[in-house]
């Protein structure tokens, strides 16, 4: 295992979006490094059950809060993960999604400026849109349709990055921006509509796996444990390491390969059906993670099969508990 930068024990960390899939894993990892954590969330797409294992942990507290409303925050580090991430969720109320990204990030940056906190932004590979450069390097400016159905998320996150770098340039705020590529694992919502959760649930329930288009589009899937390791390493890196830094697993799969692997690992008899490809669906996506390796010594370690096995076990346990 690489020697990754670590947080200082005793630091107080504020995590917006703490009840979500990534946020709840991040809370666990930050606590494991000896910090105290305040988790904030409006429970829009997150679940308080993702945090129930911390109920009696004195080092953790939770506050129900919508980041669209300004709030004073006393912390050494503020992470901003508050934003619906699945296309189904962010497209359900696109104006709210845009407000969350733009006003939410602005409010948290202002809070960081007031309290002198370091600020870590969960940005996304979606800033590259449907990329014309492959693999995607941080120097690529992207290919986003600004008026399409994904724009509320893509452009919201692009504006959020702009705000981070403008706070850095104008008032010297200590910022760090991670561009996260498709991440999966336990605590994903079974009905969030993403490829991994859909395929696993469909396979376990004996329903057809729904491939949008011909399944030749590609994604690079990162296991959640790897990803939160990268986020924490970035947060602990020296001041001046601002990013943006790509974080993801560079091994690229066609969606049809993912579906077949899920069928094999679940031993499911489900078949595969093809449905129309949503508009602006990126054709290919693979991170160049050279910068994360050079600056942080970070790279993912969990291969897709191993990560999927853990994810399948999580969804299977949820199904068994509900019968
Ligand atoms: P998620 O939907 O599980 O988590 C988002 C959390 O933010 C939820 O708990 C939700 O309730 C909360 N939230 C939403 N709007 C809010 C608001 N206005 N105020 C307070 N809380 C709010 O999604 P996730 O996959 O855990 O993603 C977390 C972050 O990482 C997001 O910012 C997302 O854009 C980013 N990201 C995720 C991925 C991925 O593959 N999971 C990829 C790229 C970027
Ligand atoms: N996808 C699919 N079937 C599904 C859900 C998603 O074929 O049931 C496709 C989707 O069109 C996209 C890819 O899988 O090409 C990844 O989709 P996801 O929503 O997981 O993430 P994102 O589009 O944000 O990369």
Coordinates of C-alpha atoms and ligand atoms in Angstrom, one line a residue:
X1 CA 0.0 0.0 0.0
X2 CA 1.3 3.5 -0.9
X3 CA 2.0 5.9 1.9
X4 CA -0.8 8.4 1.5
X5 CA -1.0 11.8 3.3
X6 CA -3.0 11.6 6.5
X7 CA -5.2 14.0 8.4
X8 CA -4.0 15.3 11.7
X9 CA -5.7 13.6 14.7
X10 CA -7.9 16.0 16.6
X11 CA -8.8 18.1 13.5
X12 CA -12.5 18.9 13.2
X13 CA -14.0 18.1 9.9
X14 CA -17.4 19.2 8.5
X15 CA -18.8 16.9 5.8
X16 CA -21.8 18.2 3.7
X17 CA -23.6 15.3 2.1
X18 CA -22.6 13.0 5.0
X19 CA -25.7 10.8 4.8
X20 CA -25.1 9.9 1.2
X21 CA -23.3 7.0 -0.4
X22 CA -19.8 8.5 -0.6
X23 CA -20.3 10.9 2.3
X24 CA -21.1 8.2 4.8
X25 CA -17.9 6.2 3.9
X26 CA -15.9 9.4 4.1
X27 CA -17.2 10.1 7.6
X28 CA -16.0 6.6 8.6
X29 CA -12.5 7.1 7.1
X30 CA -12.0 10.6 8.6
X31 CA -13.0 9.3 12.1
X32 CA -10.6 6.4 11.6
X33 CA -7.8 9.0 11.2
X34 CA -8.5 10.3 14.7
X35 CA -10.6 13.4 13.7
X36 CA -14.0 14.6 14.9
X37 CA -16.7 15.0 12.4
X38 CA -19.9 17.0 12.0
X39 CA -22.0 15.5 9.2
X40 CA -24.6 17.7 7.5
X41 CA -27.3 16.6 5.1
X42 CA -30.8 17.5 4.0
X43 CA -31.6 13.8 3.4
X44 CA -32.7 14.5 -0.2
X45 CA -31.0 11.5 -1.6
X46 CA -29.1 10.3 1.5
X47 CA -30.3 8.1 4.3
X48 CA -29.8 8.5 8.0
X49 CA -29.5 4.7 8.1
X50 CA -26.0 5.1 6.4
X51 CA -24.9 6.7 9.7
X52 CA -26.8 4.7 12.4
X53 CA -23.6 2.7 13.2
X54 CA -22.2 6.0 14.5
X55 CA -25.1 6.7 16.9
X56 CA -23.0 6.2 20.0
X57 CA -19.8 7.6 18.7
X58 CA -19.1 10.8 20.7
X59 CA -16.7 12.0 18.0
X60 CA -19.5 12.3 15.4
X61 CA -22.5 14.6 15.3
X62 CA -25.2 15.1 12.7
X63 CA -27.1 18.2 11.7
X64 CA -30.0 18.3 9.2
X65 CA -29.1 21.2 7.0
X66 CA -29.7 22.3 3.3
X67 CA -26.5 23.8 1.9
X68 CA -28.6 26.2 -0.2
X69 CA -29.1 28.1 3.1
X70 CA -26.0 29.9 4.4
X71 CA -24.5 28.7 7.7
X72 CA -21.6 29.5 9.9
X73 CA -19.3 26.5 10.3
X74 CA -16.4 26.1 12.7
X75 CA -14.0 23.5 11.3
X76 CA -10.5 22.8 10.2
X77 CA -11.7 21.2 6.9
X78 CA -15.0 21.5 5.1
X79 CA -15.8 18.8 2.5
X80 CA -18.6 19.5 0.0
X81 CA -20.3 16.3 -1.2
X82 CA -23.8 17.7 -1.0
X83 CA -25.4 17.1 -4.4
X84 CA -27.6 14.4 -5.9
X85 CA -25.2 12.3 -8.1
X86 CA -27.3 9.9 -10.0
X87 CA -28.8 11.1 -13.3
X88 CA -32.3 9.9 -12.2
X89 CA -32.0 12.0 -9.0
X90 CA -30.4 15.2 -10.4
X91 CA -32.8 15.3 -13.4
X92 CA -35.9 14.9 -11.2
X93 CA -35.6 18.5 -10.1
X94 CA -32.9 20.1 -12.3
X95 CA -33.3 23.6 -10.9
X96 CA -32.9 22.4 -7.3
X97 CA -29.8 20.4 -8.4
X98 CA -28.3 23.5 -10.0
X99 CA -29.0 25.6 -6.9
X100 CA -27.5 22.9 -4.7
X101 CA -24.2 22.9 -6.7
X102 CA -23.9 26.6 -7.2
X103 CA -25.5 28.3 -4.1
X104 CA -24.5 25.4 -1.9
X105 CA -20.8 25.6 -2.9
X106 CA -20.8 29.4 -2.6
X107 CA -22.3 29.2 0.9
X108 CA -19.8 26.6 2.0
X109 CA -16.9 28.5 0.5
X110 CA -18.0 31.7 2.4
X111 CA -18.2 29.7 5.6
X112 CA -14.7 28.3 5.0
X113 CA -13.4 31.8 4.4
X114 CA -15.0 33.1 7.6
X115 CA -13.6 30.3 9.8
X116 CA -10.3 29.8 8.0
X117 CA -11.1 26.2 7.0
X118 CA -9.6 24.2 4.2
X119 CA -12.2 23.4 1.5
X120 CA -12.5 20.2 -0.4
X121 CA -14.9 20.0 -3.4
X122 CA -16.3 16.7 -4.7
X123 CA -16.4 17.6 -8.4
X124 CA -17.0 15.1 -11.2
X125 CA -15.8 13.5 -14.4
X126 CA -19.1 15.1 -15.8
X127 CA -17.2 18.4 -16.2
X128 CA -15.6 16.6 -19.2
X129 CA -19.1 16.0 -20.7
X130 CA -19.1 13.6 -23.6
X131 CA -15.3 13.8 -24.0
X132 CA -13.5 14.2 -27.3
X133 CA -10.2 13.5 -25.6
X134 CA -9.5 10.0 -24.2
X135 CA -8.5 9.2 -21.6
X136 CA -9.4 12.4 -19.8
X137 CA -6.6 14.5 -18.3
X138 CA -7.3 17.5 -16.0
X139 CA -6.0 19.8 -18.7
X140 CA -9.0 18.9 -20.9
X141 CA -11.7 21.6 -20.8
X142 CA -14.5 19.3 -21.7
X143 CA -17.4 18.9 -24.1
X144 CA -20.6 19.7 -22.3
X145 CA -24.0 20.5 -23.8
X146 CA -25.0 23.5 -21.7
X147 CA -28.7 23.2 -22.5
X148 CA -29.2 19.4 -22.3
X149 CA -30.8 17.2 -19.6
X150 CA -27.4 16.5 -17.9
X151 CA -26.4 20.2 -17.8
X152 CA -28.0 21.0 -14.4
X153 CA -25.4 18.7 -13.0
X154 CA -22.4 19.1 -15.4
X155 CA -22.7 22.9 -15.5
X156 CA -23.5 23.2 -11.8
X157 CA -20.4 21.3 -11.0
X158 CA -18.3 23.4 -13.5
X159 CA -19.6 26.6 -11.9
X160 CA -18.8 25.1 -8.5
X161 CA -15.2 24.5 -9.6
X162 CA -15.0 28.1 -10.9
X163 CA -16.1 29.4 -7.5
X164 CA -13.5 27.3 -5.7
X165 CA -10.7 28.7 -7.9
X166 CA -12.0 32.2 -7.7
X167 CA -12.0 32.1 -3.9
X168 CA -8.5 30.7 -4.1
X169 CA -7.3 33.5 -6.4
X170 CA -9.1 36.4 -4.8
X171 CA -9.0 35.7 -1.1
X172 CA -6.3 32.9 -0.9
X173 CA -8.7 30.2 0.3
X174 CA -7.0 26.9 0.7
X175 CA -9.0 24.8 -1.8
X176 CA -8.8 21.3 -3.2
X177 CA -10.9 19.9 -6.1
X178 CA -11.3 16.2 -6.8
X179 CA -12.9 15.1 -10.1
X180 CA -14.5 11.9 -9.2
X181 CA -15.3 9.2 -11.8
X182 CA -18.0 6.6 -11.5
X183 CA -17.8 5.1 -8.1
X184 CA -19.8 2.1 -6.7
X185 CA -20.1 0.0 -3.6
X186 CA -22.1 -0.8 -0.5
X187 CA -24.6 1.9 0.6
X188 CA -25.5 2.9 -2.9
X189 CA -29.3 3.2 -3.1
X190 CA -30.8 0.2 -4.8
X191 CA -33.2 2.4 -6.8
X192 CA -30.9 5.3 -7.7
X193 CA -31.0 4.3 -11.4
X194 CA -27.2 4.0 -11.9
X195 CA -25.8 1.2 -13.9
X196 CA -24.2 -0.8 -11.1
X197 CA -27.2 -0.6 -8.7
X198 CA -29.7 -1.3 -11.5
X199 CA -27.8 -4.3 -12.9
X200 CA -27.1 -5.9 -9.5
X201 CA -30.7 -5.4 -8.3
X202 CA -32.1 -6.7 -11.6
X203 CA -29.9 -9.7 -11.5
X204 CA -30.8 -10.5 -7.9
X205 CA -34.5 -10.1 -8.5
X206 CA -34.5 -12.2 -11.7
X207 CA -35.5 -9.2 -13.8
X208 CA -34.0 -8.3 -17.2
X209 CA -30.9 -6.2 -17.1
X210 CA -31.6 -2.9 -18.9
X211 CA -28.8 -1.8 -21.2
X212 CA -29.3 1.7 -22.6
X213 CA -28.2 1.7 -26.3
X214 CA -26.1 -1.1 -27.6
X215 CA -23.9 -1.3 -24.4
X216 CA -20.7 -0.3 -26.2
X217 CA -20.4 3.0 -24.2
X218 CA -17.6 2.8 -21.6
X219 CA -17.2 3.7 -18.0
X220 CA -14.3 3.2 -15.5
X221 CA -15.7 2.0 -12.1
X222 CA -13.9 2.8 -8.9
X223 CA -14.7 0.9 -5.6
X224 CA -15.8 3.3 -2.8
X225 CA -13.0 2.3 -0.4
X226 CA -10.3 3.3 -3.0
X227 CA -12.1 6.6 -3.7
X228 CA -12.5 7.8 -0.1
X229 CA -8.8 7.0 0.4
X230 CA -8.0 9.4 -2.4
X231 CA -10.3 12.1 -1.1
X232 CA -8.8 12.0 2.4
X233 CA -5.3 12.0 0.9
X234 CA -6.1 15.1 -1.1
X235 CA -7.6 16.8 2.0
X236 CA -4.4 16.0 3.9
X237 CA -2.0 17.2 1.1
X238 CA 0.1 20.3 1.5
X239 CA -1.5 23.7 1.0
X240 CA -1.1 24.7 -2.6
X241 CA -2.1 21.3 -3.9
X242 CA -5.4 22.6 -5.3
X243 CA -6.0 20.1 -8.1
X244 CA -8.2 19.6 -9.9
X245 CA -7.2 16.0 -9.5
X246 CA -8.9 13.1 -11.3
X247 CA -9.9 10.2 -8.9
X248 CA -11.2 7.0 -10.4
X249 CA -10.2 3.6 -11.6
X250 CA -8.5 3.8 -15.0
X251 CA -9.6 0.3 -16.1
X252 CA -12.3 0.8 -18.6
X253 CA -15.3 -1.5 -19.4
X254 CA -18.1 -1.5 -21.9
X255 CA -21.5 -1.5 -20.2
X256 CA -22.3 -4.8 -21.8
X257 CA -19.2 -6.3 -20.1
X258 CA -20.4 -4.9 -16.8
X259 CA -23.8 -6.5 -17.3
X260 CA -22.3 -9.9 -18.1
X261 CA -19.9 -9.8 -15.1
X262 CA -22.9 -9.0 -12.8
X263 CA -24.8 -12.0 -14.3
X264 CA -21.8 -14.2 -13.8
X265 CA -21.1 -13.1 -10.2
X266 CA -24.8 -13.3 -9.1
X267 CA -25.3 -16.6 -11.0
X268 CA -28.5 -15.0 -12.2
X269 CA -30.7 -16.4 -15.1
X270 CA -31.8 -12.9 -16.0
X271 CA -31.6 -11.9 -19.7
X272 CA -30.4 -8.6 -21.1
X273 CA -32.7 -6.1 -22.9
X274 CA -31.8 -2.9 -24.7
X275 CA -33.6 0.4 -24.1
X276 CA -33.1 3.8 -25.8
X277 CA -29.9 5.6 -24.9
X278 CA -30.7 8.8 -22.9
X279 CA -29.6 12.1 -24.7
X280 CA -26.1 13.4 -24.1
X281 CA -25.0 10.0 -22.6
X282 CA -21.2 10.1 -22.7
X283 CA -19.8 7.5 -25.1
X284 CA -16.6 6.9 -23.2
X285 CA -14.9 7.7 -20.0
X286 CA -11.6 6.8 -18.4
X287 CA -9.5 8.9 -16.1
X288 CA -5.8 9.7 -16.5
X289 CA -4.7 9.4 -12.9
X290 CA -1.1 10.5 -13.3
X291 CA -1.6 13.7 -11.4
X292 CA -3.1 11.9 -8.3
X293 CA -0.2 9.5 -8.4
X294 CA 2.4 12.2 -8.7
X295 CA 0.9 14.6 -6.1
X296 CA -0.5 12.1 -3.6
X297 CA 0.9 8.7 -4.3
X298 CA -2.7 7.6 -4.8
X299 CA -4.1 4.9 -7.1
X300 CA -7.0 2.5 -6.7
X301 CA -6.3 -1.1 -5.6
X302 CA -9.7 -2.9 -5.9
X303 CA -10.5 -4.6 -9.2
X304 CA -14.0 -4.6 -10.5
X305 CA -14.8 -8.2 -9.7
X306 CA -13.7 -7.9 -6.0
X307 CA -15.7 -4.6 -5.6
X308 CA -18.7 -6.0 -7.3
X309 CA -18.7 -9.1 -5.0
X310 CA -18.9 -6.8 -2.0
X311 CA -21.6 -4.7 -3.6
X312 CA -23.6 -7.7 -4.5
X313 CA -23.3 -9.0 -0.9
X314 CA -24.6 -5.6 0.4
X315 CA -27.6 -5.6 -1.9
X316 CA -28.4 -9.2 -1.3
X317 CA -28.4 -8.6 2.5
X318 CA -30.8 -5.7 2.0
X319 CA -33.2 -7.9 0.0
X320 CA -33.0 -10.7 2.6
X321 CA -33.8 -8.2 5.4
X322 CA -36.8 -6.9 3.5
X323 CA -38.5 -10.3 3.1
Ligands
LIG1 P1 -25.6 10.7 -2.9 O1 -26.8 11.2 -3.6 O2 -25.7 9.4 -2.3 O3 -25.1 11.7 -1.8 C1 -25.3 13.1 -1.9 C2 -25.7 13.6 -0.5 O4 -26.0 15.0 -0.5 C3 -27.1 12.9 -0.1 O5 -27.0 12.5 1.2 C4 -28.1 14.1 -0.2 O6 -29.2 14.0 0.7 C5 -27.2 15.3 0.1 N1 -27.7 16.5 -0.4 C6 -28.2 16.7 -1.7 N2 -28.6 18.0 -1.8 C7 -28.3 18.6 -0.6 C8 -28.5 19.9 -0.1 N3 -29.0 20.9 -0.8 N4 -28.1 20.2 1.2 C9 -27.6 19.2 2.0 N5 -27.4 18.0 1.5 C10 -27.7 17.7 0.3 O7 -24.4 10.7 -4.0 P2 -22.9 10.2 -3.9 O8 -22.7 9.3 -5.0 O9 -22.6 9.9 -2.5 O10 -22.2 11.6 -4.3 C11 -21.6 12.4 -3.4 C12 -20.8 13.6 -4.1 O11 -19.8 13.0 -4.9 C13 -21.7 14.4 -4.9 O12 -21.4 15.8 -4.8 C14 -21.5 13.9 -6.3 O13 -21.7 14.9 -7.3 C15 -20.0 13.5 -6.2 N6 -19.7 12.5 -7.2 C16 -20.1 11.2 -7.1 C17 -19.8 10.2 -8.0 C18 -20.2 8.8 -7.9 O14 -20.0 8.0 -8.8 N7 -20.8 8.4 -6.8 C19 -19.1 10.6 -9.2 C20 -18.7 11.9 -9.3 C21 -19.0 12.9 -8.3
LIG2 N1 -27.0 2.6 -18.0 C1 -27.5 1.4 -18.6 N2 -28.5 0.8 -17.9 C2 -29.0 1.2 -16.7 C3 -28.4 2.4 -16.1 C4 -27.4 3.0 -16.8 O1 -27.1 1.0 -19.7 O2 -29.9 0.6 -16.2 C5 -25.9 3.2 -18.7 C6 -26.0 4.8 -18.9 O3 -26.8 5.1 -20.1 C7 -24.6 5.2 -19.0 C8 -23.8 4.2 -18.1 O4 -24.7 3.1 -17.9 O5 -24.1 5.0 -20.3 C9 -23.5 4.7 -16.7 O6 -24.7 5.3 -16.2 P1 -24.8 5.8 -14.7 O7 -26.1 6.4 -14.5 O8 -24.3 4.7 -13.7 O9 -23.6 6.9 -14.6 P2 -23.3 8.1 -15.5 O10 -24.2 8.2 -16.7 O11 -23.5 9.3 -14.6 O12 -21.9 7.9 -15.9

